[in-house]
């Protein structure tokens, strides 16, 4: 019997599977405690070997000084025993004095006396002479050098003794040297090193423990702040008390408080927006329900037809409200959506938008016109969002302009901005109301025109996304009309100059 084949994964799963991406260095979470500890201990551990090396050199220098003084005294005493008689070098060093000079329990001591011509007078013949020019020979000072004797390092003290000659001849110089091995010096240097380094081995762990404790103690306010924030309820957006944290953390707490204030304002606006949207949706939905129930009870075809007409109007109002809510949501989420901002001709965009509203203006008996600039007006923006902006401005103007009036869309180039204007011959907007008309669902009292109160809010949101400013004025061309009219002017920033060395247009994102 052939065993059944093992189940294979569906092909689409194999094609869609992507291995997890490698974690980047910027995505790795770092410990503040660890980084501070590293920055404190790394220099300490690097300086510690340097301290040992410097201590060793200082210890050797300290160890050399007393022994060099002893060698200097030996050379001085030996030089006092050397003099010249009848042109010959005579030494006054007896056998016991020679034994005392060589007496040392640890090191080997050597001495040597040479005549003016380098002849051996007394002492060890194998002790090498110093390398020095005749003109540089000192007359009355003891000098030191490091040398070797029978392959062993030695420290040598030497001096030249002035020998007076009879008859007033020029005096001659005899060489006196005393050398010793370096055993005692090494022992003393090692003793100094041990006396200095061993306490460091004891102190270093204590220092590390103190640094660890100090860091943990210093970072404890962060842990306390974390616990206070974690203990809050999900709806508690009240400010964090900045006087309960150290001064260094105060800027962070102030930034958190600013963010909480903005978040609280955003949540409050969303709640108000949802409440207003629900209230606005209730009216057309209630009308649709009432008209549908009325149509069900009617038997006359004419009454049913009128009820269906009212039902269609209510559904149209509900559809427009939903579309404007969606448009406002798209405008508010434009930065997060990442839609590209492209170079475009504002005059062509305005001409196309005006053409879309010509049938509506004919139905309302309003003269809808467009004034084009002499040259193309270039801006940087999102065509879809800007078309939505212009459609809301034109729709707003048509709704508030009475029959027989006029609405004009104008594009022109300014010295520092590109200008888009929509003017009408309607009732206008009082100066006190011009800042509030951009609020969501705000309607000017005493106005019978239909609308949801979202059109100008969408205009402001899209304008802010494009860095444009919106201003409202009375229409200066409505002098002959009985109504003051309104003029909406949008000032767009000029686009940056195109790069000279690129053949393709730049991409704005």
Short mmCIF file of N, CA and C in Angstrom, two decimals, residues 177-276:
data_model
loop_
_atom_site.label_atom_id
_atom_site.label_comp_id
_atom_site.label_asym_id
_atom_site.label_seq_id
_atom_site.Cartn_x
_atom_site.Cartn_y
_atom_site.Cartn_z
N UNK A 177 85.19 54.47 37.02
CA UNK A 177 83.85 53.94 36.79
C UNK A 177 83.47 52.97 37.90
N UNK A 178 82.20 53.01 38.29
CA UNK A 178 81.63 52.04 39.21
C UNK A 178 80.29 51.60 38.61
N UNK A 179 80.07 50.27 38.52
CA UNK A 179 78.85 49.73 37.92
C UNK A 179 78.25 48.67 38.84
N UNK A 180 76.93 48.54 38.76
CA UNK A 180 76.25 47.49 39.52
C UNK A 180 75.08 46.97 38.69
N UNK A 181 74.71 45.73 38.93
CA UNK A 181 73.55 45.14 38.26
C UNK A 181 72.26 45.76 38.80
N UNK A 182 71.14 45.39 38.19
CA UNK A 182 69.87 46.10 38.44
C UNK A 182 68.91 45.30 39.30
N UNK A 183 69.37 44.32 40.04
CA UNK A 183 68.46 43.47 40.80
C UNK A 183 67.72 44.26 41.89
N UNK A 184 68.47 45.02 42.69
CA UNK A 184 67.84 45.78 43.77
C UNK A 184 66.87 46.82 43.22
N UNK A 185 67.24 47.43 42.12
CA UNK A 185 66.35 48.42 41.50
C UNK A 185 65.03 47.76 41.07
N UNK A 186 65.14 46.58 40.43
CA UNK A 186 63.92 45.88 40.01
C UNK A 186 63.06 45.47 41.18
N UNK A 187 63.70 45.02 42.28
CA UNK A 187 62.93 44.63 43.45
C UNK A 187 62.19 45.82 44.04
N UNK A 188 62.87 46.98 44.12
CA UNK A 188 62.23 48.16 44.66
C UNK A 188 61.09 48.64 43.77
N UNK A 189 61.32 48.62 42.43
CA UNK A 189 60.27 49.03 41.50
C UNK A 189 59.06 48.11 41.60
N UNK A 190 59.31 46.79 41.72
CA UNK A 190 58.21 45.84 41.85
C UNK A 190 57.45 46.05 43.16
N UNK A 191 58.18 46.38 44.22
CA UNK A 191 57.52 46.64 45.49
C UNK A 191 56.62 47.87 45.39
N UNK A 192 57.11 48.90 44.70
CA UNK A 192 56.28 50.10 44.53
C UNK A 192 55.05 49.79 43.69
N UNK A 193 55.25 49.01 42.60
CA UNK A 193 54.13 48.65 41.73
C UNK A 193 53.08 47.87 42.52
N UNK A 194 53.53 46.88 43.30
CA UNK A 194 52.58 46.09 44.09
C UNK A 194 51.85 46.95 45.10
N UNK A 195 52.56 47.89 45.69
CA UNK A 195 51.93 48.75 46.68
C UNK A 195 50.89 49.68 46.08
N UNK A 196 51.06 50.00 44.78
CA UNK A 196 50.10 50.90 44.13
C UNK A 196 48.99 50.13 43.41
N UNK A 197 49.35 49.02 42.73
CA UNK A 197 48.38 48.31 41.89
C UNK A 197 47.44 47.45 42.71
N UNK A 198 47.94 46.78 43.72
CA UNK A 198 47.06 45.89 44.49
C UNK A 198 45.87 46.63 45.10
N UNK A 199 46.05 47.82 45.67
CA UNK A 199 44.85 48.53 46.14
C UNK A 199 43.87 48.86 45.02
N UNK A 200 44.40 49.06 43.79
CA UNK A 200 43.49 49.36 42.68
C UNK A 200 42.61 48.16 42.36
N UNK A 201 43.15 46.94 42.48
CA UNK A 201 42.34 45.75 42.25
C UNK A 201 41.22 45.64 43.28
N UNK A 202 41.43 46.18 44.45
CA UNK A 202 40.40 46.15 45.48
C UNK A 202 39.40 47.31 45.26
N UNK A 203 39.94 48.47 44.86
CA UNK A 203 39.08 49.66 44.71
C UNK A 203 38.21 49.57 43.46
N UNK A 204 38.74 48.95 42.35
CA UNK A 204 38.02 48.93 41.09
C UNK A 204 36.65 48.26 41.21
N UNK A 205 36.53 47.06 41.80
CA UNK A 205 35.17 46.50 41.94
C UNK A 205 34.25 47.38 42.78
N UNK A 206 34.82 48.04 43.81
CA UNK A 206 33.99 48.93 44.63
C UNK A 206 33.49 50.11 43.79
N UNK A 207 34.39 50.65 42.93
CA UNK A 207 34.00 51.76 42.05
C UNK A 207 32.90 51.32 41.09
N UNK A 208 33.04 50.11 40.52
CA UNK A 208 32.02 49.61 39.59
C UNK A 208 30.68 49.45 40.30
N UNK A 209 30.71 48.92 41.52
CA UNK A 209 29.46 48.75 42.26
C UNK A 209 28.83 50.11 42.58
N UNK A 210 29.66 51.09 42.95
CA UNK A 210 29.13 52.42 43.25
C UNK A 210 28.55 53.08 42.01
N UNK A 211 29.22 52.91 40.85
CA UNK A 211 28.69 53.47 39.60
C UNK A 211 27.36 52.83 39.26
N UNK A 212 27.28 51.51 39.40
CA UNK A 212 26.03 50.80 39.12
C UNK A 212 24.92 51.31 40.04
N UNK A 213 25.21 51.43 41.32
CA UNK A 213 24.21 51.90 42.26
C UNK A 213 23.79 53.34 41.97
N UNK A 214 24.79 54.19 41.63
CA UNK A 214 24.48 55.60 41.35
C UNK A 214 23.60 55.73 40.11
N UNK A 215 23.88 54.92 39.06
CA UNK A 215 23.05 54.98 37.86
C UNK A 215 21.63 54.50 38.16
N UNK A 216 21.53 53.40 38.88
CA UNK A 216 20.19 52.90 39.22
C UNK A 216 19.42 53.92 40.05
N UNK A 217 20.12 54.57 40.97
CA UNK A 217 19.48 55.59 41.80
C UNK A 217 19.10 56.82 40.97
N UNK A 218 20.01 57.23 40.05
CA UNK A 218 19.74 58.42 39.24
C UNK A 218 18.62 58.22 38.24
N UNK A 219 18.44 56.98 37.73
CA UNK A 219 17.40 56.73 36.75
C UNK A 219 16.09 56.29 37.39
N UNK A 220 16.05 56.21 38.69
CA UNK A 220 14.81 55.79 39.36
C UNK A 220 13.63 56.74 39.10
N UNK A 221 13.85 58.08 38.94
CA UNK A 221 12.69 58.93 38.60
C UNK A 221 12.02 58.55 37.29
N UNK A 222 12.80 58.03 36.32
CA UNK A 222 12.18 57.57 35.08
C UNK A 222 11.28 56.38 35.32
N UNK A 223 11.74 55.46 36.17
CA UNK A 223 10.90 54.29 36.48
C UNK A 223 9.64 54.72 37.23
N UNK A 224 9.78 55.69 38.15
CA UNK A 224 8.61 56.18 38.88
C UNK A 224 7.62 56.87 37.94
N UNK A 225 8.16 57.66 36.99
CA UNK A 225 7.30 58.31 36.01
C UNK A 225 6.58 57.27 35.15
N UNK A 226 7.29 56.21 34.78
CA UNK A 226 6.68 55.14 34.00
C UNK A 226 5.54 54.49 34.77
N UNK A 227 5.74 54.25 36.05
CA UNK A 227 4.70 53.63 36.85
C UNK A 227 3.48 54.55 36.98
N UNK A 228 3.71 55.85 37.15
CA UNK A 228 2.58 56.78 37.26
C UNK A 228 1.77 56.83 35.96
N UNK A 229 2.48 56.83 34.83
CA UNK A 229 1.77 56.85 33.54
C UNK A 229 1.04 55.54 33.32
N UNK A 230 1.67 54.42 33.67
CA UNK A 230 1.04 53.12 33.47
C UNK A 230 -0.19 52.96 34.35
N UNK A 231 -0.19 53.59 35.53
CA UNK A 231 -1.33 53.46 36.45
C UNK A 231 -2.53 54.28 36.01
N UNK A 232 -2.37 55.14 35.02
CA UNK A 232 -3.49 55.97 34.57
C UNK A 232 -4.50 55.13 33.81
N UNK A 233 -5.73 55.61 33.84
CA UNK A 233 -6.77 54.97 33.04
C UNK A 233 -6.61 55.39 31.58
N UNK A 234 -7.25 54.64 30.70
CA UNK A 234 -7.09 54.90 29.26
C UNK A 234 -7.68 56.24 28.83
N UNK A 235 -8.65 56.76 29.58
CA UNK A 235 -9.28 58.03 29.20
C UNK A 235 -8.74 59.22 30.00
N UNK A 236 -7.68 59.00 30.77
CA UNK A 236 -7.10 60.09 31.57
C UNK A 236 -6.03 60.79 30.74
N UNK A 237 -6.36 61.96 30.23
CA UNK A 237 -5.42 62.75 29.42
C UNK A 237 -5.01 64.02 30.15
N UNK A 238 -5.11 64.01 31.46
CA UNK A 238 -4.72 65.19 32.24
C UNK A 238 -3.20 65.35 32.21
N UNK A 239 -2.69 66.57 32.38
CA UNK A 239 -1.23 66.79 32.33
C UNK A 239 -0.51 66.06 33.46
N UNK A 240 0.74 65.72 33.19
CA UNK A 240 1.60 65.09 34.19
C UNK A 240 2.25 66.20 35.01
N UNK A 241 2.26 66.03 36.32
CA UNK A 241 2.85 67.05 37.19
C UNK A 241 4.36 67.12 36.95
N UNK A 242 4.82 68.25 36.40
CA UNK A 242 6.25 68.39 36.08
C UNK A 242 7.10 68.73 37.29
N UNK A 243 6.46 69.16 38.40
CA UNK A 243 7.25 69.49 39.59
C UNK A 243 7.65 68.27 40.40
N UNK A 244 7.20 67.07 39.99
CA UNK A 244 7.54 65.85 40.69
C UNK A 244 8.64 65.06 39.99
N UNK A 245 9.26 65.64 39.00
CA UNK A 245 10.32 64.96 38.26
C UNK A 245 11.57 65.82 38.30
N UNK A 246 12.76 65.23 38.10
CA UNK A 246 14.00 66.04 38.08
C UNK A 246 13.98 67.06 36.95
N UNK A 247 14.86 68.03 37.09
CA UNK A 247 14.92 69.13 36.12
C UNK A 247 15.25 68.64 34.72
N UNK A 248 16.11 67.59 34.62
CA UNK A 248 16.51 67.09 33.31
C UNK A 248 15.35 66.41 32.57
N UNK A 249 14.38 65.86 33.32
CA UNK A 249 13.26 65.17 32.69
C UNK A 249 12.10 66.12 32.44
N UNK A 250 12.17 67.31 33.01
CA UNK A 250 11.07 68.26 32.87
C UNK A 250 10.75 68.60 31.41
N UNK A 251 11.75 68.83 30.51
CA UNK A 251 11.38 69.07 29.09
C UNK A 251 10.62 67.91 28.46
N UNK A 252 11.01 66.66 28.82
CA UNK A 252 10.30 65.51 28.28
C UNK A 252 8.86 65.49 28.78
N UNK A 253 8.66 65.77 30.06
CA UNK A 253 7.30 65.79 30.62
C UNK A 253 6.48 66.91 29.99
N UNK A 254 7.10 68.08 29.77
CA UNK A 254 6.38 69.18 29.11
C UNK A 254 5.97 68.80 27.69
N UNK A 255 6.85 68.11 26.98
CA UNK A 255 6.51 67.66 25.63
C UNK A 255 5.36 66.65 25.67
N UNK A 256 5.39 65.74 26.66
CA UNK A 256 4.29 64.78 26.80
C UNK A 256 2.98 65.51 27.12
N UNK A 257 3.05 66.53 27.98
CA UNK A 257 1.84 67.28 28.30
C UNK A 257 1.29 68.01 27.07
N UNK A 258 2.19 68.55 26.26
CA UNK A 258 1.73 69.19 25.01
C UNK A 258 1.05 68.18 24.10
N UNK A 259 1.66 66.99 24.00
CA UNK A 259 1.06 65.96 23.15
C UNK A 259 -0.29 65.51 23.70
N UNK A 260 -0.39 65.38 25.04
CA UNK A 260 -1.66 65.00 25.65
C UNK A 260 -2.73 66.06 25.41
N UNK A 261 -2.33 67.34 25.47
CA UNK A 261 -3.28 68.42 25.20
C UNK A 261 -3.78 68.36 23.76
N UNK A 262 -2.85 68.14 22.82
CA UNK A 262 -3.26 68.03 21.41
C UNK A 262 -4.13 66.81 21.19
N UNK A 263 -3.76 65.70 21.83
CA UNK A 263 -4.56 64.49 21.69
C UNK A 263 -5.95 64.67 22.28
N UNK A 264 -6.04 65.33 23.45
CA UNK A 264 -7.34 65.58 24.06
C UNK A 264 -8.21 66.46 23.16
N UNK A 265 -7.59 67.50 22.56
CA UNK A 265 -8.33 68.36 21.65
C UNK A 265 -8.80 67.60 20.43
N UNK A 266 -7.92 66.72 19.90
CA UNK A 266 -8.29 65.94 18.72
C UNK A 266 -9.43 64.97 19.03
N UNK A 267 -9.36 64.33 20.19
CA UNK A 267 -10.44 63.40 20.57
C UNK A 267 -11.75 64.16 20.77
N UNK A 268 -11.66 65.34 21.40
CA UNK A 268 -12.86 66.14 21.61
C UNK A 268 -13.47 66.57 20.28
N UNK A 269 -12.60 66.96 19.33
CA UNK A 269 -13.11 67.35 18.01
C UNK A 269 -13.74 66.15 17.30
N UNK A 270 -13.13 64.98 17.45
CA UNK A 270 -13.70 63.80 16.81
C UNK A 270 -15.05 63.45 17.41
N UNK A 271 -15.13 63.55 18.75
CA UNK A 271 -16.42 63.27 19.38
C UNK A 271 -17.49 64.25 18.90
N UNK A 272 -17.12 65.53 18.84
CA UNK A 272 -18.07 66.53 18.37
C UNK A 272 -18.43 66.30 16.91
N UNK A 273 -17.43 65.91 16.12
CA UNK A 273 -17.68 65.65 14.70
C UNK A 273 -18.64 64.47 14.54
N UNK A 274 -18.41 63.40 15.32
CA UNK A 274 -19.29 62.23 15.21
C UNK A 274 -20.71 62.59 15.65
N UNK A 275 -20.80 63.37 16.75
CA UNK A 275 -22.13 63.77 17.21
C UNK A 275 -22.84 64.65 16.18
N UNK A 276 -22.11 65.60 15.60
CA UNK A 276 -22.71 66.47 14.59
C UNK A 276 -23.09 65.67 13.34
#
